[in-house]
Coordinates of C-alpha atoms in Angstrom, one line a residue:
N612 CA -5.5 5.7 15.7
I613 CA -5.8 6.2 12.0
K614 CA -3.8 3.0 11.4
E615 CA -5.9 1.0 13.7
F616 CA -9.1 2.4 12.3
T617 CA -8.1 1.4 8.7
R618 CA -6.5 -2.0 9.6
V619 CA -8.2 -5.1 8.1
K620 CA -9.2 -7.3 11.0
P621 CA -8.4 -11.1 11.3
G622 CA -10.5 -13.5 9.2
S623 CA -10.6 -11.3 6.2
K624 CA -11.6 -12.5 2.8
A625 CA -9.5 -12.8 -0.3
F626 CA -7.9 -9.9 -2.1
V627 CA -6.6 -9.4 -5.6
H628 CA -3.4 -7.8 -7.0
Y629 CA -3.1 -6.9 -10.7
T630 CA 0.4 -7.5 -12.3
P631 CA 2.2 -8.4 -15.5
L632 CA 2.3 -12.1 -16.4
K633 CA 6.1 -12.3 -16.1
T634 CA 5.6 -11.6 -12.4
I635 CA 3.3 -14.6 -11.8
D636 CA 5.7 -16.7 -13.9
R637 CA 8.5 -15.9 -11.3
F638 CA 6.3 -16.8 -8.3
A639 CA 5.0 -20.1 -9.8
N640 CA 8.6 -21.1 -10.4
N641 CA 9.9 -20.3 -6.9
S642 CA 7.9 -21.2 -3.7
N643 CA 10.3 -19.1 -1.6
L644 CA 9.8 -15.9 -3.5
K645 CA 8.3 -13.0 -1.6
F646 CA 6.0 -10.2 -2.7
R647 CA 7.7 -6.9 -3.3
Y648 CA 6.5 -3.6 -1.9
Y649 CA 8.0 -0.8 -4.0
N650 CA 9.1 2.7 -2.9
T651 CA 6.4 5.3 -3.3
A652 CA 8.9 7.5 -5.4
Y653 CA 7.9 5.4 -8.4
M654 CA 4.1 6.0 -8.2
N655 CA 2.8 7.8 -11.4
D656 CA -0.4 9.3 -9.9
P657 CA 0.2 13.0 -9.6
E658 CA -2.5 13.2 -6.9
E659 CA -1.0 10.4 -4.8
G660 CA -0.3 11.4 -1.2
E661 CA -2.0 14.8 -1.7
A662 CA -5.5 14.2 -0.2
L663 CA -4.4 14.4 3.4
I664 CA -1.9 17.2 2.8
N665 CA -4.6 19.3 1.2
Y666 CA -6.8 18.9 4.3
L667 CA -4.1 20.2 6.7
G668 CA -3.4 23.9 7.4
S669 CA -0.9 25.9 5.4
N670 CA 1.6 26.0 8.3
V671 CA 1.8 22.2 8.4
I672 CA 1.9 22.0 4.6
G673 CA 4.9 24.4 4.6
A674 CA 6.8 22.4 7.2
Y675 CA 6.1 19.2 5.3
Q676 CA 7.3 20.6 2.0
N677 CA 10.4 22.1 3.6
A678 CA 11.6 18.8 5.0
K679 CA 10.6 16.9 1.9
K680 CA 13.3 18.6 0.0
S681 CA 16.1 17.0 2.1
E682 CA 14.5 13.8 3.6
E683 CA 14.5 10.4 1.9
L684 CA 11.3 8.7 0.9
N685 CA 11.3 5.6 3.0
V686 CA 7.7 4.5 2.4
Y687 CA 6.9 1.3 0.5
L688 CA 3.5 0.3 -0.8
G689 CA 1.5 -2.7 -2.1
S690 CA -1.9 -2.2 -3.6
F691 CA -4.8 -4.7 -3.4
L692 CA -8.5 -4.8 -4.2
P693 CA -11.3 -6.9 -2.7
A694 CA -12.1 -10.3 -4.2
P695 CA -14.3 -11.4 -5.8
E696 CA -15.9 -8.0 -6.5
L697 CA -12.9 -6.5 -8.3
E698 CA -10.9 -9.5 -9.4
N699 CA -12.2 -9.3 -13.0
K700 CA -13.6 -5.9 -13.8
L701 CA -13.2 -4.0 -17.1
V702 CA -12.3 -0.7 -15.5
V703 CA -9.6 -2.3 -13.4
W704 CA -8.2 -4.2 -16.3
R705 CA -7.8 -0.8 -18.1
T706 CA -6.1 0.9 -15.2
Y707 CA -4.0 -1.8 -13.4
G708 CA -4.1 -5.0 -15.6
K709 CA -1.4 -4.0 -18.0
D710 CA 1.6 -6.0 -19.2
E711 CA 5.2 -5.0 -19.0
N712 CA 4.7 -3.0 -22.3
K713 CA 1.9 -1.0 -20.7
E714 CA -0.8 -2.7 -22.9
E715 CA -4.2 -2.6 -21.2
A716 CA -5.8 -5.8 -20.1
A717 CA -2.8 -7.9 -21.2
G718 CA -1.6 -8.7 -17.6
C719 CA -3.3 -10.9 -15.0
S720 CA -5.0 -10.6 -11.6
V721 CA -3.7 -12.8 -8.7
V722 CA -6.3 -13.7 -6.0
L723 CA -4.7 -14.1 -2.6
R724 CA -6.1 -15.6 0.6
G725 CA -6.6 -13.0 3.3
N726 CA -4.2 -14.8 5.7
F727 CA -1.2 -13.7 3.5
F728 CA -1.4 -10.4 5.5
D729 CA -0.6 -9.9 9.2
Q730 CA -3.4 -10.7 11.6
E731 CA -2.1 -9.2 14.8
T732 CA -3.2 -5.9 16.2
G733 CA 0.3 -4.6 16.5
E734 CA 0.0 -3.7 20.2
F735 CA 2.9 -4.3 22.6
Y736 CA 2.7 -6.2 26.0
N737 CA 5.3 -6.7 28.7
Q738 CA 6.1 -10.0 30.5
D739 CA 3.1 -9.5 32.8
K740 CA 0.8 -9.2 29.7
E741 CA 0.2 -5.6 30.5
K742 CA -0.3 -3.3 27.4
I743 CA 2.7 -1.1 26.8
E744 CA 1.9 2.5 25.7
T745 CA 4.3 3.3 22.9
D746 CA 5.1 6.5 20.9
Y747 CA 4.8 6.6 17.2
H748 CA 6.2 3.2 16.2
R749 CA 6.0 2.1 12.6
P750 CA 7.4 -1.5 12.6
R751 CA 4.4 -2.8 14.6
F752 CA 2.3 -2.4 11.5
N753 CA 4.7 -4.2 9.2
D754 CA 2.5 -6.3 6.9
N755 CA -1.0 -5.3 8.0
L756 CA -3.5 -4.5 5.3
H757 CA -5.3 -1.2 5.5
K758 CA -8.4 0.1 3.8
V759 CA -7.8 3.4 2.0
I760 CA -9.8 6.4 3.2
Y761 CA -11.3 8.5 0.4
L762 CA -11.5 12.2 1.1
D763 CA -13.5 14.9 -0.7
T764 CA -11.3 17.8 0.5
A765 CA -13.5 20.4 -1.1
N766 CA -16.4 19.4 1.1
L767 CA -15.5 17.4 4.2
E768 CA -19.0 17.7 5.6
K769 CA -20.6 15.6 2.9
P770 CA -22.6 12.6 4.3
H771 CA -20.3 10.0 2.7
H772 CA -17.5 10.9 5.2
D773 CA -17.5 8.6 8.2
I774 CA -17.9 10.7 11.4
Q775 CA -15.0 8.8 13.0
V776 CA -12.8 9.7 10.0
L777 CA -13.5 13.4 10.6
D778 CA -12.8 13.0 14.3
L779 CA -9.5 11.3 13.6
L780 CA -8.5 14.0 11.1
K781 CA -9.3 16.7 13.7
E782 CA -7.3 14.9 16.3
L783 CA -4.3 14.7 13.9
S784 CA -4.6 18.3 12.9
I785 CA -4.6 19.5 16.5
S786 CA -1.6 17.3 17.3
L787 CA 0.3 18.7 14.4
E788 CA -0.5 22.3 15.3
E789 CA 0.7 21.7 18.8
V790 CA 4.1 20.6 17.4
M791 CA 4.1 23.6 15.1
S792 CA 3.4 26.0 18.0
I793 CA 6.9 25.3 19.4
K794 CA 8.2 27.5 16.6
K795 CA 6.6 30.4 18.2
E796 CA 8.3 29.8 21.5
V797 CA 11.8 29.3 20.2
E798 CA 13.7 31.4 17.7
D799 CA 16.2 28.9 16.5
E800 CA 16.7 27.7 12.8
K801 CA 17.9 24.2 14.0
V802 CA 14.7 23.8 16.1
Y803 CA 12.6 24.9 13.1
A804 CA 14.4 22.3 10.9
A805 CA 13.9 19.6 13.5
I806 CA 10.2 20.3 13.8
D807 CA 9.8 20.3 10.0
K808 CA 11.5 16.9 10.0
I809 CA 9.1 15.6 12.7
I810 CA 6.1 16.8 10.7
F811 CA 7.5 15.1 7.6
L812 CA 8.1 11.8 9.3
M813 CA 4.6 11.8 10.8
L814 CA 2.9 12.5 7.5
S815 CA 5.1 10.8 4.9
E816 CA 3.6 7.5 5.8
L817 CA 0.1 8.6 6.7
T818 CA -0.5 10.4 3.4
Y819 CA -0.8 7.0 1.7
F820 CA -3.7 6.0 3.9
F821 CA -5.8 8.6 2.1
K822 CA -6.8 9.2 -1.5
S823 CA -9.1 11.7 -3.3
S824 CA -12.8 10.7 -3.4
H825 CA -12.4 10.8 -7.2
Y826 CA -10.9 7.3 -6.9
S827 CA -13.4 5.8 -4.4
Y828 CA -14.8 3.4 -7.0
E829 CA -11.5 1.5 -6.6
N830 CA -12.2 0.5 -3.0
E831 CA -8.4 0.0 -2.6
F832 CA -6.6 -1.7 0.3
R833 CA -2.8 -1.2 1.0
V834 CA 0.1 -2.5 2.8
I835 CA 2.1 0.5 3.8
K836 CA 5.6 0.0 5.2
F837 CA 8.2 2.4 6.5
E838 CA 11.6 0.8 6.1
T839 CA 15.2 1.9 6.1
G840 CA 18.6 0.1 6.3
E841 CA 19.3 -3.5 5.3
K842 CA 15.6 -4.5 4.6
V843 CA 15.6 -2.2 1.6
K844 CA 16.7 -3.9 -1.6
V845 CA 17.5 -2.8 -5.2
D846 CA 15.8 -4.5 -8.2
T847 CA 18.9 -5.7 -9.9
E848 CA 16.9 -7.7 -12.4
A849 CA 15.3 -4.6 -14.0
I850 CA 16.3 -3.7 -17.6
D851 CA 15.2 -0.1 -17.4
L852 CA 17.0 2.6 -15.3
P853 CA 16.8 3.9 -12.7
R854 CA 16.5 0.7 -10.8
K855 CA 13.7 0.5 -8.1
L856 CA 14.0 0.2 -4.4
Y857 CA 11.7 -2.4 -2.7
V858 CA 11.2 -4.3 0.5
E859 CA 9.8 -7.9 0.8
S860 CA 6.8 -9.3 2.4
K861 CA 7.3 -11.5 5.5
R862 CA 5.7 -14.5 3.8
P863 CA 6.5 -16.3 0.5
L864 CA 3.6 -15.6 -1.9
L865 CA 2.9 -18.9 -3.8
R866 CA 1.2 -20.8 -1.0
Y867 CA -1.3 -18.0 -0.6
I868 CA -2.4 -17.8 -4.3
Q869 CA -6.0 -19.1 -4.9
K870 CA -6.1 -18.4 -8.6
V871 CA -4.8 -16.4 -11.5
I872 CA -7.1 -14.7 -14.0
L873 CA -5.6 -13.9 -17.4
G874 CA -6.4 -10.5 -18.8
P875 CA -8.9 -10.2 -21.8
K876 CA -6.1 -9.3 -24.2
V877 CA -3.7 -12.0 -23.2
K878 CA -2.8 -14.0 -26.4
N879 CA -2.8 -17.8 -26.6
Q880 CA -4.5 -18.1 -23.2
N881 CA -4.4 -21.9 -23.1
Q882 CA -0.7 -21.9 -23.2
W883 CA -0.5 -20.2 -19.8
Q884 CA -1.8 -23.3 -18.0
Y885 CA 1.9 -24.2 -17.3
I886 CA 1.6 -21.8 -14.4
D887 CA -0.5 -24.4 -12.5
A888 CA 2.0 -27.1 -13.5
L889 CA 4.9 -25.1 -12.1
A890 CA 3.0 -24.5 -8.9
K891 CA 2.2 -28.2 -8.5
Q892 CA 5.9 -29.0 -8.8
N893 CA 6.4 -26.8 -5.8
G894 CA 3.5 -28.4 -3.9
F895 CA 0.7 -25.9 -4.5
N896 CA -2.4 -25.7 -6.7
V897 CA -3.0 -22.5 -8.7
K898 CA -6.1 -22.4 -10.8
V899 CA -5.5 -20.4 -14.1
E900 CA -8.6 -19.1 -15.9
P901 CA -9.4 -16.6 -18.6
S902 CA -11.1 -13.3 -17.9
G903 CA -14.0 -13.9 -20.3
I904 CA -14.6 -10.2 -20.6
A905 CA -15.0 -8.7 -24.2
F906 CA -12.3 -6.1 -24.6
Q907 CA -11.5 -3.9 -27.6

């Protein structure tokens, strides 16, 4: 229910992703290259994934933390912002528009058409076109874009919280407590460990649908994928260690790029027009333009 509530519906507008210029160079040079969603283990925000956990009761938090010690992180994430509102904003250039050397505003923003993302609802139907009721099933939400829910966990009753969000949280909390109640009925360490694992698997993905209200100005959207096995790849091109795990988008990226905006601190901006020339060689037009924002 949380996933469906946050899912961006068909016919969505454009979205923007901030990235170093070397990334857009790779995409312009290869029309078959797909977008990479990186494992959440590499996120550097200490509060990431904590907003939902902080809302839940101590019993659930304990179970989640117990399993987290031994379970792999199989969640992969891509971050996007609404365009045109945030495709060229000073505060975003400072936070996300960095180059590979972490210099602020020296990267670029890539504006993507909304149809890059999945448009289907993710529901299952049988051969008679009857809806199939499924259990918790991650793959059906593969490349859907979801709007992040911002929570003020210190005061959930504030007016800026959507009443439907609060209802969904209560529903989730009740379901988790029902699972936790099994521990009271069975005295078995193996059962305890199994329940902790169930709690972890339910929450390890859902936590990334929520962020602290401190970051609500970002108005972030995310693709959140739970993947294991052969779909998981290792970034063998990376110079720095440890190498990163990632999974690919279903669609090659280049054909969905509307334009590229060069960060305010990108040097020799006219020289980056070759990005459009490369894209044209692959059959696509990519407009390249400077930010125009004064930045010191």
